[in-house]
């Protein structure tokens, strides 16, 4: 098992019910500079159960997070995908107002 912490911004998040339990899937973009060029690595994160239900409303696009869990790489059709089975999520910043999702006006 490889344990890792990824710090970055949430790209998208979705929660679904599967077999009687909640599954929260979200992506995190982590940026670094190599020889002056910014490189973005997307990490696909998965969290299960009641914690997934409680966290889902807080994972707005653009929110800054620190995510810790078990890291693994999946290969499919010649491409590599970085995955993280989440153990802990810390919200460390909110998205800028221009990046927040618009909410419909309540009646």
Coordinates of N, CA, C and O in Angstrom, one line a residue:
X1 N 0.8 -1.2 0.0 CA 0.0 0.0 0.0 C 0.9 1.2 0.0 O 1.9 1.3 0.7
X2 N 0.5 2.2 -0.8 CA 1.2 3.5 -0.9 C 0.3 4.5 -0.3 O -0.8 4.8 -0.9
X3 N 0.7 5.2 0.8 CA -0.1 6.2 1.4 C 0.3 7.6 0.8 O 1.5 7.8 0.7
X4 N -0.6 8.5 0.5 CA -0.2 9.7 -0.1 C -1.2 10.8 0.3 O -2.3 10.6 0.7
X5 N -0.7 12.1 0.3 CA -1.5 13.2 0.5 C -1.4 14.1 -0.8 O -0.4 14.4 -1.2
X6 N -2.6 14.5 -1.3 CA -2.7 15.3 -2.5 C -3.3 16.6 -2.0 O -4.4 16.6 -1.4
X7 N -2.7 17.7 -2.4 CA -3.2 19.1 -2.1 C -3.5 19.7 -3.4 O -2.6 19.8 -4.3
X8 N -4.7 20.2 -3.6 CA -5.1 20.8 -4.8 C -6.5 21.3 -4.8 O -7.1 21.5 -3.7
X9 N -7.1 21.6 -6.0 CA -8.4 22.1 -6.1 C -9.4 21.0 -6.7 O -9.0 20.3 -7.6
X10 N -10.6 21.0 -6.2 CA -11.6 20.1 -6.7 C -12.0 20.5 -8.1 O -12.3 21.7 -8.4
X11 N -12.1 19.5 -9.0 CA -12.5 19.7 -10.3 C -14.0 19.4 -10.5 O -14.8 20.2 -11.0
X12 N -14.5 18.3 -10.0 CA -15.9 17.9 -10.0 C -16.1 16.9 -8.9 O -15.2 16.2 -8.5
X13 N -17.4 16.8 -8.5 CA -17.7 15.9 -7.5 C -19.1 15.3 -7.8 O -20.0 16.1 -8.2
X14 N -19.3 14.0 -7.5 CA -20.7 13.4 -7.7 C -20.8 12.3 -6.6 O -19.9 11.6 -6.4
X15 N -22.0 12.3 -6.1 CA -22.3 11.2 -5.1 C -23.4 10.4 -5.7 O -24.3 10.8 -6.4
X16 N -23.3 9.1 -5.4 CA -24.3 8.1 -5.9 C -24.6 7.0 -4.9 O -23.7 6.8 -4.0
X17 N -25.7 6.4 -5.0 CA -26.0 5.2 -4.1 C -25.7 4.0 -4.9 O -26.0 3.8 -6.1
X18 N -25.0 3.1 -4.2 CA -24.6 1.8 -4.8 C -24.7 0.7 -3.8 O -24.0 0.7 -2.8
X19 N -25.7 -0.2 -4.0 CA -25.8 -1.4 -3.1 C -26.1 -1.0 -1.7 O -25.6 -1.6 -0.7
X20 N -26.8 0.1 -1.4 CA -27.2 0.5 -0.1 C -26.2 1.4 0.6 O -26.4 1.7 1.8
X21 N -25.1 1.8 -0.1 CA -24.2 2.8 0.6 C -23.8 3.9 -0.4 O -24.0 3.7 -1.6
X22 N -23.4 5.0 0.1 CA -23.0 6.1 -0.7 C -21.6 6.1 -1.2 O -20.7 5.7 -0.4
X23 N -21.4 6.5 -2.4 CA -20.1 6.6 -3.0 C -19.9 8.0 -3.6 O -20.7 8.5 -4.4
X24 N -18.9 8.7 -3.0 CA -18.5 10.0 -3.5 C -17.3 9.9 -4.3 O -16.3 9.4 -3.9
X25 N -17.4 10.4 -5.5 CA -16.2 10.4 -6.5 C -16.0 11.9 -6.8 O -16.9 12.7 -7.1
X26 N -14.7 12.3 -6.7 CA -14.3 13.7 -7.0 C -12.9 13.7 -7.5 O -12.1 12.8 -7.2
X27 N -12.6 14.7 -8.3 CA -11.2 14.8 -8.9 C -10.5 16.0 -8.2 O -11.2 17.0 -7.8
X28 N -9.2 15.9 -8.1 CA -8.4 16.9 -7.5 C -7.3 17.2 -8.4 O -6.6 16.3 -8.9
X29 N -7.1 18.5 -8.8 CA -6.0 18.9 -9.6 C -4.8 19.4 -8.8 O -5.0 20.3 -7.9
X30 N -3.7 18.8 -9.0 CA -2.5 19.2 -8.2 C -1.5 19.7 -9.3 O -1.2 19.1 -10.3
X31 N -1.0 20.9 -9.0 CA -0.1 21.6 -9.9 C 1.4 21.7 -9.4 O 1.6 21.8 -8.2
X32 N 2.3 21.6 -10.3 CA 3.7 21.8 -10.0 C 4.4 22.3 -11.2 O 4.0 22.2 -12.3
X33 N 5.6 22.9 -10.9 CA 6.4 23.5 -12.1 C 7.6 22.6 -12.3 O 8.3 22.2 -11.3
X34 N 7.8 22.3 -13.5 CA 9.0 21.5 -14.0 C 9.7 22.3 -15.1 O 9.0 22.6 -16.1
X35 N 10.9 22.8 -14.8 CA 11.6 23.6 -15.8 C 10.8 24.8 -16.3 O 10.7 25.0 -17.5
X36 N 10.1 25.4 -15.4 CA 9.3 26.6 -15.7 C 8.0 26.3 -16.3 O 7.2 27.3 -16.6
X37 N 7.6 25.1 -16.6 CA 6.3 24.8 -17.1 C 5.4 24.2 -16.1 O 5.8 23.3 -15.3
X38 N 4.2 24.7 -16.0 CA 3.2 24.2 -15.0 C 2.6 22.9 -15.5 O 2.1 22.8 -16.6
X39 N 2.7 21.9 -14.7 CA 2.2 20.5 -15.0 C 1.0 20.3 -14.0 O 1.2 20.4 -12.8
X40 N -0.1 19.9 -14.5 CA -1.3 19.5 -13.7 C -1.5 18.0 -13.7 O -1.6 17.4 -14.8
X41 N -1.6 17.4 -12.6 CA -1.9 16.0 -12.4 C -3.3 15.9 -11.8 O -3.6 16.5 -10.7
X42 N -4.2 15.2 -12.5 CA -5.5 14.9 -11.9 C -5.6 13.6 -11.2 O -5.1 12.6 -11.7
X43 N -6.1 13.7 -10.0 CA -6.2 12.5 -9.1 C -7.7 12.2 -8.9 O -8.4 13.1 -8.4
X44 N -8.2 11.0 -9.3 CA -9.5 10.6 -9.1 C -9.7 10.0 -7.7 O -9.0 9.0 -7.3
X45 N -10.6 10.6 -6.8 CA -10.7 10.2 -5.4 C -12.1 9.5 -5.2 O -13.1 9.9 -5.8
X46 N -12.1 8.6 -4.3 CA -13.3 7.9 -3.9 C -13.4 7.7 -2.4 O -12.5 7.4 -1.8
X47 N -14.6 8.1 -1.9 CA -14.9 8.0 -0.5 C -16.2 7.3 -0.3 O -17.2 7.6 -1.1
X48 N -16.4 6.4 0.6 CA -17.6 5.6 0.8 C -18.3 5.9 2.1 O -17.6 6.4 3.1
X49 N -19.6 5.7 2.2 CA -20.3 5.7 3.4 C -20.9 7.0 3.8 O -21.0 7.9 3.1
X50 N -21.2 7.1 5.2 CA -21.8 8.3 5.8 C -20.9 9.5 5.6 O -21.4 10.6 5.4
X51 N -19.6 9.4 5.7 CA -18.7 10.5 5.5 C -18.8 11.1 4.1 O -18.7 12.3 3.9
X52 N -19.1 10.2 3.1 CA -19.3 10.7 1.8 C -20.5 11.6 1.7 O -20.5 12.6 1.1
X53 N -21.6 11.2 2.3 CA -22.8 12.0 2.3 C -22.6 13.3 3.0 O -23.1 14.3 2.5
X54 N -21.9 13.3 4.1 CA -21.7 14.6 4.8 C -20.7 15.5 4.1 O -20.9 16.8 4.2
X55 N -19.8 15.0 3.4 CA -18.8 15.8 2.7 C -19.2 16.4 1.3 O -18.8 17.4 0.9
X56 N -20.1 15.6 0.7 CA -20.5 16.0 -0.7 C -20.9 17.4 -0.9 O -20.5 18.1 -1.8
X57 N -21.7 18.0 0.0 CA -22.2 19.4 -0.2 C -21.0 20.4 -0.2 O -21.2 21.5 -0.6
X58 N -19.9 20.1 0.5 CA -18.8 21.0 0.7 C -17.8 21.0 -0.4 O -16.9 21.8 -0.5
X59 N -17.9 20.0 -1.3 CA -16.9 19.9 -2.4 C -17.3 20.6 -3.6 O -17.6 20.0 -4.6
X60 N -17.3 21.9 -3.6 CA -17.6 22.7 -4.7 C -16.4 22.8 -5.6 O -15.3 22.7 -5.2
X61 N -16.7 22.9 -6.9 CA -15.6 23.1 -7.9 C -14.7 24.3 -7.5 O -15.2 25.4 -7.2
X62 N -13.4 24.1 -7.4 CA -12.5 25.1 -7.1 C -12.1 25.1 -5.6 O -11.1 25.8 -5.3
X63 N -12.8 24.4 -4.8 CA -12.4 24.3 -3.4 C -11.1 23.7 -3.2 O -10.7 22.7 -3.9
X64 N -10.2 24.3 -2.3 CA -8.9 23.7 -2.1 C -9.0 22.7 -1.0 O -9.6 23.0 0.1
X65 N -8.4 21.5 -1.2 CA -8.5 20.4 -0.3 C -7.1 19.7 -0.1 O -6.3 19.8 -1.0
X66 N -7.0 19.1 1.0 CA -5.9 18.2 1.3 C -6.5 16.8 1.5 O -7.3 16.6 2.4
X67 N -6.2 15.8 0.6 CA -6.8 14.5 0.6 C -5.7 13.5 0.9 O -4.7 13.5 0.2
X68 N -6.0 12.6 1.9 CA -5.0 11.5 2.2 C -5.7 10.2 2.0 O -6.9 10.0 2.3
X69 N -4.9 9.2 1.5 CA -5.5 7.9 1.3 C -4.5 7.0 0.7 O -3.3 7.2 0.6
X70 N -5.0 5.8 0.2 CA -4.2 4.8 -0.5 C -4.2 5.2 -2.0 O -5.2 5.3 -2.7
X71 N -2.9 5.3 -2.5 CA -2.7 5.7 -3.9 C -2.5 4.5 -4.7 O -1.8 3.6 -4.3
X72 N -3.0 4.5 -5.9 CA -2.7 3.4 -6.9 C -2.9 4.0 -8.3 O -3.5 5.0 -8.5
X73 N -2.3 3.3 -9.3 CA -2.4 3.7 -10.7 C -3.1 2.6 -11.5 O -2.8 1.4 -11.3
X74 N -4.1 3.0 -12.3 CA -4.8 2.1 -13.1 C -4.4 2.4 -14.6 O -4.4 3.6 -15.0
X75 N -4.2 1.4 -15.3 CA -3.9 1.5 -16.7 C -5.0 1.0 -17.5 O -5.6 -0.1 -17.3
X76 N -5.4 1.8 -18.5 CA -6.6 1.4 -19.4 C -6.3 1.9 -20.8 O -6.1 3.2 -21.0
X77 N -6.3 1.1 -21.8 CA -6.0 1.4 -23.2 C -4.8 2.3 -23.3 O -4.9 3.4 -24.0
X78 N -3.7 2.0 -22.7 CA -2.5 2.7 -22.8 C -2.4 4.0 -22.0 O -1.4 4.7 -22.1
X79 N -3.4 4.4 -21.3 CA -3.3 5.6 -20.5 C -3.3 5.2 -19.0 O -3.8 4.2 -18.6
X80 N -2.6 6.0 -18.2 CA -2.5 5.8 -16.8 C -3.4 6.8 -16.0 O -3.5 8.0 -16.4
X81 N -4.1 6.3 -15.0 CA -5.0 7.1 -14.2 C -4.6 7.0 -12.8 O -4.4 5.9 -12.3
X82 N -4.4 8.1 -12.1 CA -4.0 8.1 -10.7 C -5.3 8.1 -9.8 O -6.2 8.9 -10.0
X83 N -5.4 7.1 -8.9 CA -6.6 7.0 -8.1 C -6.2 7.1 -6.6 O -5.1 6.7 -6.2
X84 N -7.1 7.5 -5.8 CA -6.9 7.6 -4.4 C -8.1 7.1 -3.6 O -9.2 7.7 -3.8
X85 N -8.0 6.1 -2.8 CA -9.0 5.6 -1.9 C -8.9 6.5 -0.7 O -8.0 6.3 0.1
X86 N -9.9 7.4 -0.5 CA -9.7 8.4 0.5 C -9.9 7.9 2.0 O -10.8 7.2 2.3
X87 N -9.0 8.3 2.8 CA -9.1 8.1 4.3 C -9.5 9.3 5.0 O -10.2 9.3 6.0
X88 N -9.0 10.5 4.5 CA -9.3 11.8 5.2 C -9.3 12.9 4.1 O -8.5 12.9 3.2
X89 N -10.2 13.9 4.4 CA -10.3 15.1 3.5 C -10.3 16.3 4.4 O -11.1 16.3 5.4
X90 N -9.5 17.3 4.1 CA -9.5 18.5 4.9 C -9.7 19.6 3.9 O -9.0 19.8 2.9
X91 N -10.8 20.4 4.2 CA -11.1 21.6 3.4 C -10.2 22.7 3.8 O -10.2 23.1 5.0
X92 N -9.4 23.3 2.9 CA -8.4 24.3 3.3 C -8.6 25.6 2.6 O -7.9 26.5 2.7
X93 N -9.7 25.7 1.8 CA -10.1 27.0 1.1 C -11.3 26.8 0.3 O -11.7 25.8 -0.1
X94 N -12.0 27.9 0.2 CA -13.2 28.0 -0.6 C -12.9 28.5 -2.0 O -12.0 29.3 -2.2
X95 N -13.7 28.1 -3.0 CA -13.4 28.7 -4.3 C -13.7 30.2 -4.4 O -14.5 30.7 -3.5
X96 N -13.1 30.9 -5.3 CA -13.4 32.3 -5.5 C -14.9 32.4 -5.9 O -15.4 31.5 -6.6
X97 N -15.5 33.6 -5.7 CA -17.0 33.7 -6.0 C -17.2 33.4 -7.5 O -18.3 32.9 -7.8
X98 N -16.3 33.8 -8.4 CA -16.5 33.5 -9.8 C -16.5 32.0 -10.2 O -16.9 31.6 -11.2
X99 N -15.9 31.2 -9.3 CA -15.8 29.8 -9.6 C -16.9 29.0 -8.9 O -17.0 27.8 -9.2
X100 N -17.6 29.6 -8.0 CA -18.7 28.8 -7.3 C -19.8 28.5 -8.2 O -20.2 29.3 -9.1
X101 N -20.5 27.4 -7.9 CA -21.7 27.0 -8.7 C -22.8 28.0 -8.3 O -23.0 28.4 -7.2
X102 N -23.6 28.4 -9.3 CA -24.7 29.2 -9.1 C -25.8 28.4 -8.6 O -26.1 27.3 -9.0
X103 N -26.5 28.9 -7.5 CA -27.6 28.2 -6.9 C -28.9 28.8 -7.4 O -29.0 30.1 -7.5
X104 N -29.9 28.0 -7.7 CA -31.2 28.7 -8.2 C -31.8 29.4 -7.0 O -31.7 29.0 -5.8
X105 N -32.5 30.5 -7.3 CA -33.2 31.3 -6.3 C -34.3 30.5 -5.7 O -35.0 29.8 -6.5
X106 N -34.5 30.5 -4.4 CA -35.6 29.7 -3.8 C -36.9 30.5 -3.9 O -36.9 31.8 -4.0
X107 N -38.0 29.8 -4.0 CA -39.3 30.4 -4.2 C -39.9 30.8 -2.9 O -39.7 30.2 -1.9

